[in-house]
mmCIF file of N, CA, C and O in Angstrom:
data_model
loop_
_atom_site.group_PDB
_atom_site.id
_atom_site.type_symbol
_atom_site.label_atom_id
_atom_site.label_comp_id
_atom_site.label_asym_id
_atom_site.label_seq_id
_atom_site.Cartn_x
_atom_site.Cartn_y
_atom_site.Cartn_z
ATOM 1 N N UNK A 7 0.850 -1.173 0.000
ATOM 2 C CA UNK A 7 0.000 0.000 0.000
ATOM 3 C C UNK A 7 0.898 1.239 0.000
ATOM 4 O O UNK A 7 2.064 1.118 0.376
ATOM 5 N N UNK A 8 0.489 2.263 -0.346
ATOM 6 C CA UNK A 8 1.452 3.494 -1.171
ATOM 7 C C UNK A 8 0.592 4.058 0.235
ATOM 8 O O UNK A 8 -0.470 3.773 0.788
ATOM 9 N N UNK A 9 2.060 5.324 0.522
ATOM 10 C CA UNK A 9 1.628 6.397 1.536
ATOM 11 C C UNK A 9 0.748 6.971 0.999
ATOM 12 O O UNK A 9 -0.128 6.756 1.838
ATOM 13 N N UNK A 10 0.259 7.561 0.227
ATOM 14 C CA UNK A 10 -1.064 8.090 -0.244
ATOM 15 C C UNK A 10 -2.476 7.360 0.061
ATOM 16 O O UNK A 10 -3.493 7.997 0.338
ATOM 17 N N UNK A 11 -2.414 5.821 -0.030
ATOM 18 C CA UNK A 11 -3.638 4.991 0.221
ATOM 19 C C UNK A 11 -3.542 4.598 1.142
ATOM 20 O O UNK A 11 -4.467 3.853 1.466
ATOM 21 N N UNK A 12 -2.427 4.800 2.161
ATOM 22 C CA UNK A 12 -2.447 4.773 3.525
ATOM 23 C C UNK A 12 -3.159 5.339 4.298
ATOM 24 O O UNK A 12 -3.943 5.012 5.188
ATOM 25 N N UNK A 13 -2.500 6.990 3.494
ATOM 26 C CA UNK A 13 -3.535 8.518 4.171
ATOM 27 C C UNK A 13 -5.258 8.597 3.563
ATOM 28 O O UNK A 13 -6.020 9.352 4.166
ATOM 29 N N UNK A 14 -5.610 8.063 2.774
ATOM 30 C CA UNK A 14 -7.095 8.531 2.112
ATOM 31 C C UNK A 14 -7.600 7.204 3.371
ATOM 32 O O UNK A 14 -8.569 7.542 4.050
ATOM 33 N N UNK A 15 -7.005 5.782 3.687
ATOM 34 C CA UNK A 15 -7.669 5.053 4.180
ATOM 35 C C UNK A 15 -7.445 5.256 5.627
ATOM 36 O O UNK A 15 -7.396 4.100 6.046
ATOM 37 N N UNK A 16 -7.358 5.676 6.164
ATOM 38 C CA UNK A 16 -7.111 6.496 7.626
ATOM 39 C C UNK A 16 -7.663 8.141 7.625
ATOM 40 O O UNK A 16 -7.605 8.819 8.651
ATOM 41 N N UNK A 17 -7.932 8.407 6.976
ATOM 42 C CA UNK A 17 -8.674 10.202 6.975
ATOM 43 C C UNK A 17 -9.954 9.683 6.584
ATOM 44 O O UNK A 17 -10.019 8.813 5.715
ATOM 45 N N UNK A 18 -11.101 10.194 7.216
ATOM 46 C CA UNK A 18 -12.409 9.541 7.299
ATOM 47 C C UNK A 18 -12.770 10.868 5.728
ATOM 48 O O UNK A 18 -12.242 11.975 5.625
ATOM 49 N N UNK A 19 -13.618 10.349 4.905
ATOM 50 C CA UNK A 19 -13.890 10.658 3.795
ATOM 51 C C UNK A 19 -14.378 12.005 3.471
ATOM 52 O O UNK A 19 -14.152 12.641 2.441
ATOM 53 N N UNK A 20 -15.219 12.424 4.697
ATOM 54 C CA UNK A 20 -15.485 14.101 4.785
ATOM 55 C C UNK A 20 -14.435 14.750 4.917
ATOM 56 O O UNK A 20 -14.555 15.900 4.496
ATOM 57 N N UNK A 21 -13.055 14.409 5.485
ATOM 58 C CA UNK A 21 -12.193 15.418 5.599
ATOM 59 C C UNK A 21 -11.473 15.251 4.380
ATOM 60 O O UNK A 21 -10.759 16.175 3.992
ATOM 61 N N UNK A 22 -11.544 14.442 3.878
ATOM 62 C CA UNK A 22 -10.828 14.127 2.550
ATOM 63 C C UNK A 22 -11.314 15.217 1.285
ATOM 64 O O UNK A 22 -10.761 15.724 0.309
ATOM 65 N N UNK A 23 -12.379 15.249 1.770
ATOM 66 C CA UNK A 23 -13.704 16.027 0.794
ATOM 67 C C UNK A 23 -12.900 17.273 1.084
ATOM 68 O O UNK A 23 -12.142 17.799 0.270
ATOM 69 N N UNK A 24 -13.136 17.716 2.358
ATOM 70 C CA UNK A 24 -12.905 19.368 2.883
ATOM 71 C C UNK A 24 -11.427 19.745 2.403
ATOM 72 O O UNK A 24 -11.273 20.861 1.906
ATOM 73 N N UNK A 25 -10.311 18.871 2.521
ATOM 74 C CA UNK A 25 -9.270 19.061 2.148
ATOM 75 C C UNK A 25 -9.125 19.224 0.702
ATOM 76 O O UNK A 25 -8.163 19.825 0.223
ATOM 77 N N UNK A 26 -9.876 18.805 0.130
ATOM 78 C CA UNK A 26 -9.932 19.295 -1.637
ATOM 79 C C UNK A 26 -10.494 20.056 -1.746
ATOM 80 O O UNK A 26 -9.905 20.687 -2.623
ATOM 81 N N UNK A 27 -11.680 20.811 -1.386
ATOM 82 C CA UNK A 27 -12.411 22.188 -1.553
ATOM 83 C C UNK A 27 -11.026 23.088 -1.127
ATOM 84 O O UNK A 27 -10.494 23.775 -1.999
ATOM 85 N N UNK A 28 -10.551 23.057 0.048
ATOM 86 C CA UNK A 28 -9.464 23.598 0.386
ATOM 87 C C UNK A 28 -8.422 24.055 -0.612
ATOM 88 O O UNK A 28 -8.023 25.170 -0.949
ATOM 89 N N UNK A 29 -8.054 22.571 -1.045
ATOM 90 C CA UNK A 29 -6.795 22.823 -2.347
ATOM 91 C C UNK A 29 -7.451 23.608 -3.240
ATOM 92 O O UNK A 29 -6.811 24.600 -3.587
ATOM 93 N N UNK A 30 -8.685 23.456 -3.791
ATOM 94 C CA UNK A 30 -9.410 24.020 -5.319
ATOM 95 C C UNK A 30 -9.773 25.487 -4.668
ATOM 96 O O UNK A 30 -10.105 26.360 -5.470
ATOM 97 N N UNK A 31 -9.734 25.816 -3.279
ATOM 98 C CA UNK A 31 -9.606 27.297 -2.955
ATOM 99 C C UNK A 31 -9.035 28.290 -3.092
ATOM 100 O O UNK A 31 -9.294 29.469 -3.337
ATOM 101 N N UNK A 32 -7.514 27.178 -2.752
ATOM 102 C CA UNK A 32 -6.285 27.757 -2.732
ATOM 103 C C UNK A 32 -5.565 28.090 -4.192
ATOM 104 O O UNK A 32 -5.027 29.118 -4.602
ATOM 105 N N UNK A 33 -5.712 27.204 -4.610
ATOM 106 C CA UNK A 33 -5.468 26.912 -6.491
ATOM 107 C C UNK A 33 -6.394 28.653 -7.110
ATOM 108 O O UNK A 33 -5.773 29.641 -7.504
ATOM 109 N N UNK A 34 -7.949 28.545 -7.014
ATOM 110 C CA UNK A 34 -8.240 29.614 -7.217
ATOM 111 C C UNK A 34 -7.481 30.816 -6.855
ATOM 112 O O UNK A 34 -6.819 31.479 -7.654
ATOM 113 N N UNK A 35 -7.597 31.028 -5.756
ATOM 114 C CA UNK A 35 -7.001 32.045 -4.891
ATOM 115 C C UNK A 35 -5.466 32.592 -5.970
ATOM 116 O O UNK A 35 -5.091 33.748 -6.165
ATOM 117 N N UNK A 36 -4.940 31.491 -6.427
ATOM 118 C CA UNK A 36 -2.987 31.610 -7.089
ATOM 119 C C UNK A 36 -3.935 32.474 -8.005
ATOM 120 O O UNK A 36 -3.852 33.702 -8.025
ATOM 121 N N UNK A 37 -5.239 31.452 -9.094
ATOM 122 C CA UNK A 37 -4.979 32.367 -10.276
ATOM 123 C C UNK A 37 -5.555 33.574 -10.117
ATOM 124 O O UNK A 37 -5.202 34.438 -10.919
ATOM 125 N N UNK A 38 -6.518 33.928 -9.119
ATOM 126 C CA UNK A 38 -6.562 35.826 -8.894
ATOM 127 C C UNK A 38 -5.102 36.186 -8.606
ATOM 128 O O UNK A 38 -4.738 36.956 -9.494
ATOM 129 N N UNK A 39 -4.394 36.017 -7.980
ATOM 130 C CA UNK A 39 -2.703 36.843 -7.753
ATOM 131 C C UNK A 39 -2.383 36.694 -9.322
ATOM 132 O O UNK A 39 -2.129 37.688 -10.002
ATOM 133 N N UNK A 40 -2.412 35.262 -9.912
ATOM 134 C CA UNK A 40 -2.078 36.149 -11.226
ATOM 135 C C UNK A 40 -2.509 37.326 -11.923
ATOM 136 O O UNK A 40 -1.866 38.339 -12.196
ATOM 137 N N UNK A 41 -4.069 36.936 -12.240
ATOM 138 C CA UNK A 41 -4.827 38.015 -12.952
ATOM 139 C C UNK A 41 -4.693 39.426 -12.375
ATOM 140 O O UNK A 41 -4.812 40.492 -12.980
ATOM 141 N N UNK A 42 -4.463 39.249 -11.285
ATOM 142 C CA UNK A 42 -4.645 40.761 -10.704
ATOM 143 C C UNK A 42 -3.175 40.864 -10.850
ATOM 144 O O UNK A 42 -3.227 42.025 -11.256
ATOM 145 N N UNK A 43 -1.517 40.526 -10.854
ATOM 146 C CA UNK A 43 -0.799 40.831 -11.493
ATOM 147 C C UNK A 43 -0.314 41.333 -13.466
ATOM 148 O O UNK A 43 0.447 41.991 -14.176
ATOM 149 N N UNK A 44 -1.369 40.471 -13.447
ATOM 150 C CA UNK A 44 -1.034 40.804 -14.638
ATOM 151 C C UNK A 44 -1.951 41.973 -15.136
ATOM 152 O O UNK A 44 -1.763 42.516 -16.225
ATOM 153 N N UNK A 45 -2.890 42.305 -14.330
ATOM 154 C CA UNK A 45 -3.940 43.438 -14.261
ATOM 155 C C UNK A 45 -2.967 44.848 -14.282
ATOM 156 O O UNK A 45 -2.919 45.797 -15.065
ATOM 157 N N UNK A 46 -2.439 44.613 -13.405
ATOM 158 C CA UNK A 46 -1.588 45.789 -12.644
ATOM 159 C C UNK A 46 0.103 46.105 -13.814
ATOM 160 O O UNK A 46 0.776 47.107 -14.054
ATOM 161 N N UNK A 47 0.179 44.601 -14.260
ATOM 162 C CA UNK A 47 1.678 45.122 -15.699
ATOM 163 C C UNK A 47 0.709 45.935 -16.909
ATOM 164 O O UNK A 47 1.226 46.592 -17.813
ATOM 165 N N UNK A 48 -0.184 45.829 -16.810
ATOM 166 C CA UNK A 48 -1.154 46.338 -17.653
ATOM 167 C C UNK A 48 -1.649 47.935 -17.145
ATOM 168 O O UNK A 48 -1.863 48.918 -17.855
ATOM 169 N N UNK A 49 -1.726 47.821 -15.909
ATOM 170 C CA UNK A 49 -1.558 49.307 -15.947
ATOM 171 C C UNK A 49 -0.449 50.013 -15.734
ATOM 172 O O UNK A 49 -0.704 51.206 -15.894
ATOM 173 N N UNK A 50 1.070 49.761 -15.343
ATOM 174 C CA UNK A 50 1.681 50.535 -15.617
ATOM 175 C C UNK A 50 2.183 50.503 -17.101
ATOM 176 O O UNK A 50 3.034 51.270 -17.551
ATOM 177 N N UNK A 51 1.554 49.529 -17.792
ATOM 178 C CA UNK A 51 2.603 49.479 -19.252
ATOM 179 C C UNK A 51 1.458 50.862 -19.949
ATOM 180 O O UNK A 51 1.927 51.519 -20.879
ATOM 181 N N UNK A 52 0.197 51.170 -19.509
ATOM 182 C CA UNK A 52 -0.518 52.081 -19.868
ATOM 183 C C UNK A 52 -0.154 53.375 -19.525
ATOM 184 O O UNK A 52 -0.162 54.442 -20.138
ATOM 185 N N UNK A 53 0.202 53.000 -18.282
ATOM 186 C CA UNK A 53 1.135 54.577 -17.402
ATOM 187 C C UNK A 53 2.390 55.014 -18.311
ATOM 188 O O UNK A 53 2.565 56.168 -18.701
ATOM 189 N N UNK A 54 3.283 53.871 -18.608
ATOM 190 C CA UNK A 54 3.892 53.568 -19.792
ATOM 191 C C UNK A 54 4.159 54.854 -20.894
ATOM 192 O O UNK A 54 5.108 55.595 -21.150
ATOM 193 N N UNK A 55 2.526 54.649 -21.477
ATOM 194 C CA UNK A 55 2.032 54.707 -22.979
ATOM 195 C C UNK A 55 1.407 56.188 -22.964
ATOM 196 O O UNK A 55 0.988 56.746 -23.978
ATOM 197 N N UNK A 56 1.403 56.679 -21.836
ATOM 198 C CA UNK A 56 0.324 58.195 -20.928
ATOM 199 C C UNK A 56 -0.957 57.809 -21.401
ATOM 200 O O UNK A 56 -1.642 58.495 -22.160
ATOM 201 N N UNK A 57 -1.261 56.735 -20.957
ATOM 202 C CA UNK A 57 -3.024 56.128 -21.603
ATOM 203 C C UNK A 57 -3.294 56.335 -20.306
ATOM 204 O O UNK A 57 -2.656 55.527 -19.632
ATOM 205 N N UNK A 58 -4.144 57.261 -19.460
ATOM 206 C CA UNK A 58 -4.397 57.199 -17.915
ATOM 207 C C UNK A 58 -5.493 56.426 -17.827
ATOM 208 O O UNK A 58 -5.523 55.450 -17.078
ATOM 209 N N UNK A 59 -6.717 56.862 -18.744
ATOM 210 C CA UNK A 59 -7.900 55.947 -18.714
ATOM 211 C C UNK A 59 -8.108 54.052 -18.839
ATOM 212 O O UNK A 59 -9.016 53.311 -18.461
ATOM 213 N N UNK A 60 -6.346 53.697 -19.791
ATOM 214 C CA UNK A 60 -6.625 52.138 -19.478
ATOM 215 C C UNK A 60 -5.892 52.096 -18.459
ATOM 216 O O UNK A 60 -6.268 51.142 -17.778
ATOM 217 N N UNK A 61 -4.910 52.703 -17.912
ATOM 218 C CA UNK A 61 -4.178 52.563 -16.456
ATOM 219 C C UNK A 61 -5.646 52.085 -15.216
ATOM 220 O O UNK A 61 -5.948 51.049 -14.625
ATOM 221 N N UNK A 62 -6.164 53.323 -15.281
ATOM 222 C CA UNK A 62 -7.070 53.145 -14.207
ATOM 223 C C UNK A 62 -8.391 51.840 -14.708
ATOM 224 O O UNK A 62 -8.831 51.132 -13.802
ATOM 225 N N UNK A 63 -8.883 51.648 -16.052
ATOM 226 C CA UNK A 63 -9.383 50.346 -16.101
ATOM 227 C C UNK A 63 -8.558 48.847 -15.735
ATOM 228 O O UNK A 63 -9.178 47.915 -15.224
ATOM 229 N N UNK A 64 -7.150 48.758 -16.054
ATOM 230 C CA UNK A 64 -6.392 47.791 -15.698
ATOM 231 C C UNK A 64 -6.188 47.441 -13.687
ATOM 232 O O UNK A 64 -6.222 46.451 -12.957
ATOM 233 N N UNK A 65 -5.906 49.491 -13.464
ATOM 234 C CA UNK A 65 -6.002 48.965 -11.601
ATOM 235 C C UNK A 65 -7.420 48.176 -11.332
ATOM 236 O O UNK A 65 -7.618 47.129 -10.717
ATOM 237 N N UNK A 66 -8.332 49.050 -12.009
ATOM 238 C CA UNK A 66 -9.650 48.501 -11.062
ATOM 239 C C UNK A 66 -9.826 46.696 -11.134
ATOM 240 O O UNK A 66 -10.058 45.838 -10.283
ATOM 241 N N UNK A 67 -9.570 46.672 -12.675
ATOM 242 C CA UNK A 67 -9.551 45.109 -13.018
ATOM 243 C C UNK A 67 -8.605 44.722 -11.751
ATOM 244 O O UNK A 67 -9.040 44.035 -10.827
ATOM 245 N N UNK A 68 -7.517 45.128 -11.780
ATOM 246 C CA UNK A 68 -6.460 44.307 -10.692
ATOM 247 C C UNK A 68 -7.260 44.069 -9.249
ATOM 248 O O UNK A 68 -7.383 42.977 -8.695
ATOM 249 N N UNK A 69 -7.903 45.659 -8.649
ATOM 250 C CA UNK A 69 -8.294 45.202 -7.465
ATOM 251 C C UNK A 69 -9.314 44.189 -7.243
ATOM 252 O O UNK A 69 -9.187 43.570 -6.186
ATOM 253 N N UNK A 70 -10.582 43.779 -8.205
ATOM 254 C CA UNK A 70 -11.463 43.352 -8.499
ATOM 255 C C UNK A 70 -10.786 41.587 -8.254
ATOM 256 O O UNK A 70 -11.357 40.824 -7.475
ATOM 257 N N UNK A 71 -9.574 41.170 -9.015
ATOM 258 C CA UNK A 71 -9.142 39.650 -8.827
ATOM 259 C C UNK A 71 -8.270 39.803 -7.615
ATOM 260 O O UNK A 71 -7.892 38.695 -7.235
ATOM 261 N N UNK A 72 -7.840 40.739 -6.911
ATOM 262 C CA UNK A 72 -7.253 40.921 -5.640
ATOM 263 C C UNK A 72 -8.360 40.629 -4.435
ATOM 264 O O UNK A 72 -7.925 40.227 -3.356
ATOM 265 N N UNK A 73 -9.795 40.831 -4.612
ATOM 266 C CA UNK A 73 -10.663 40.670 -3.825
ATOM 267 C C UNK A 73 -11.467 39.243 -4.083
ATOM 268 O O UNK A 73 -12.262 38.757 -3.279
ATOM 269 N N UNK A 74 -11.130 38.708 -5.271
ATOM 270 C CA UNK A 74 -11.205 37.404 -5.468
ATOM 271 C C UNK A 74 -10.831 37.108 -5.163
ATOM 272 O O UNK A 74 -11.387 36.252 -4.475
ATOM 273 N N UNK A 75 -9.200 37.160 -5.012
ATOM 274 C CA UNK A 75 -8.217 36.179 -4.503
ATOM 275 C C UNK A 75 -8.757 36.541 -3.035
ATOM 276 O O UNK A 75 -9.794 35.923 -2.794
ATOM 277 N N UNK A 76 -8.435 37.178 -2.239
ATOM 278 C CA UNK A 76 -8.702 37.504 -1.073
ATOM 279 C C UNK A 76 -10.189 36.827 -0.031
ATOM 280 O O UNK A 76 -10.143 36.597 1.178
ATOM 281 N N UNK A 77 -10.986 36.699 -0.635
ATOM 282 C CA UNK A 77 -12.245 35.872 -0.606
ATOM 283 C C UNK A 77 -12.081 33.903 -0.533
ATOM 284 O O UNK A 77 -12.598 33.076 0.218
ATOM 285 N N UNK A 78 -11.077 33.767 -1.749
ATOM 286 C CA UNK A 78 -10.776 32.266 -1.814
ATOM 287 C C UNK A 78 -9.767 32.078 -0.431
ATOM 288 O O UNK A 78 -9.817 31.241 0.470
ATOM 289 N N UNK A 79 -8.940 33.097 -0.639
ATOM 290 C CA UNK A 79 -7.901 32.608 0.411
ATOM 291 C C UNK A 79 -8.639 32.870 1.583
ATOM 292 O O UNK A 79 -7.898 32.601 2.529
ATOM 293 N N UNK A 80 -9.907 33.324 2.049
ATOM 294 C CA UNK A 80 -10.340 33.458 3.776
ATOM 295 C C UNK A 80 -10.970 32.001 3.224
ATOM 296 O O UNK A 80 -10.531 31.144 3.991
ATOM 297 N N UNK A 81 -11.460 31.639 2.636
ATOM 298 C CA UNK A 81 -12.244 30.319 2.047
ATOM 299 C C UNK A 81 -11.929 28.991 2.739
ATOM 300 O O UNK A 81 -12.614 28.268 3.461
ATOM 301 N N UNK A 82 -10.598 28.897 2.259
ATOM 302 C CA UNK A 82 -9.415 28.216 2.120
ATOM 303 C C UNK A 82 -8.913 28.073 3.770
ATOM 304 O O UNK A 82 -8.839 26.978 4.328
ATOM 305 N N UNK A 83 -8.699 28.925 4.208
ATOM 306 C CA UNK A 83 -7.940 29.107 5.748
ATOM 307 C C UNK A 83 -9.153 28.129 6.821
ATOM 308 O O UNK A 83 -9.017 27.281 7.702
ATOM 309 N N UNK A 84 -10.235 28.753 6.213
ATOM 310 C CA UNK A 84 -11.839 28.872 6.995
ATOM 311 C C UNK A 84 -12.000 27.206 6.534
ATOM 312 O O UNK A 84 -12.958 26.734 7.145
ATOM 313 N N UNK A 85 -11.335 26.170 5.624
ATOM 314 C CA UNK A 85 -11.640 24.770 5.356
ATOM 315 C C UNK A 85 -10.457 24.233 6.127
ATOM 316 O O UNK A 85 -10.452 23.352 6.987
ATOM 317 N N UNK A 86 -9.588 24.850 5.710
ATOM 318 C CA UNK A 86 -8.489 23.920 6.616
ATOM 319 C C UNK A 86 -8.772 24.320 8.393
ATOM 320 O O UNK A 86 -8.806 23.524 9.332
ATOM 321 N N UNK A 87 -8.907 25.470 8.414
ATOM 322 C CA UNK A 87 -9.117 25.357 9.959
ATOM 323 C C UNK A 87 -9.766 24.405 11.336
ATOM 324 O O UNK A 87 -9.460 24.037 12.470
ATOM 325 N N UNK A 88 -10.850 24.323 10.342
ATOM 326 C CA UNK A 88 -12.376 23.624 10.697
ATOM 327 C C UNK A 88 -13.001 24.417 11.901
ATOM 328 O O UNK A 88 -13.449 25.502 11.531
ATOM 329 N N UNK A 89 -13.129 24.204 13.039
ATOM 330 C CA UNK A 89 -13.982 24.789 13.865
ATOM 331 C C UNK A 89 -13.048 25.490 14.924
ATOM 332 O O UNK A 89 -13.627 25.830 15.955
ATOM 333 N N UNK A 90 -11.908 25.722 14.856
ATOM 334 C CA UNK A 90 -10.782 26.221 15.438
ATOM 335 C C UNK A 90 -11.296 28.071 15.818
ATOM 336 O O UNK A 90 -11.366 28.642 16.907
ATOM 337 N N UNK A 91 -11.530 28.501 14.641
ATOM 338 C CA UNK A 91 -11.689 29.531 14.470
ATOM 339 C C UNK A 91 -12.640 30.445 13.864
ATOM 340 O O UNK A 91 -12.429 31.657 13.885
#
């Protein structure tokens, strides 16, 4: 038996569950830090260009997947925690 089918057969199946909502939280959570990085090379490459109006559409986009991300990651903390907190 592989350490992996060791751990799924010893972790009772709901936590198994919760621990993957968790990961697919956290996973979300990465690709808002991207988008909202790449939101934000987008507005200074506009700051760049003296385009102020896509500067400030690119920040808002940025803060917008920054509060995504920010949402997954309390998500995420709030699954792994369990009733701790």
């Amino acid at each position: 038996m592989s350490k992996t089918q060791k751990t799924e057969a010893t972790v009772p199946n709901t936590e198994v569950a919760e621990m993957q909502k968790a990961s697919d939280e956290n996973l979300f959570a990465a690709e808002c830090h991207e988008a909202a990085a790449r939101c934000h090379r987008a507005a200074a490459e506009s700051l760049r260009q003296h385009d102020t109006a896509g500067a400030l559409e690119s920040a808002a986009q940025a803060h917008l997947r920054c509060n995504d991300a920010f949402t997954a990651t309390i998500a995420a903390h709030k699954l792994t925690a369990g009733d701790c907190c």
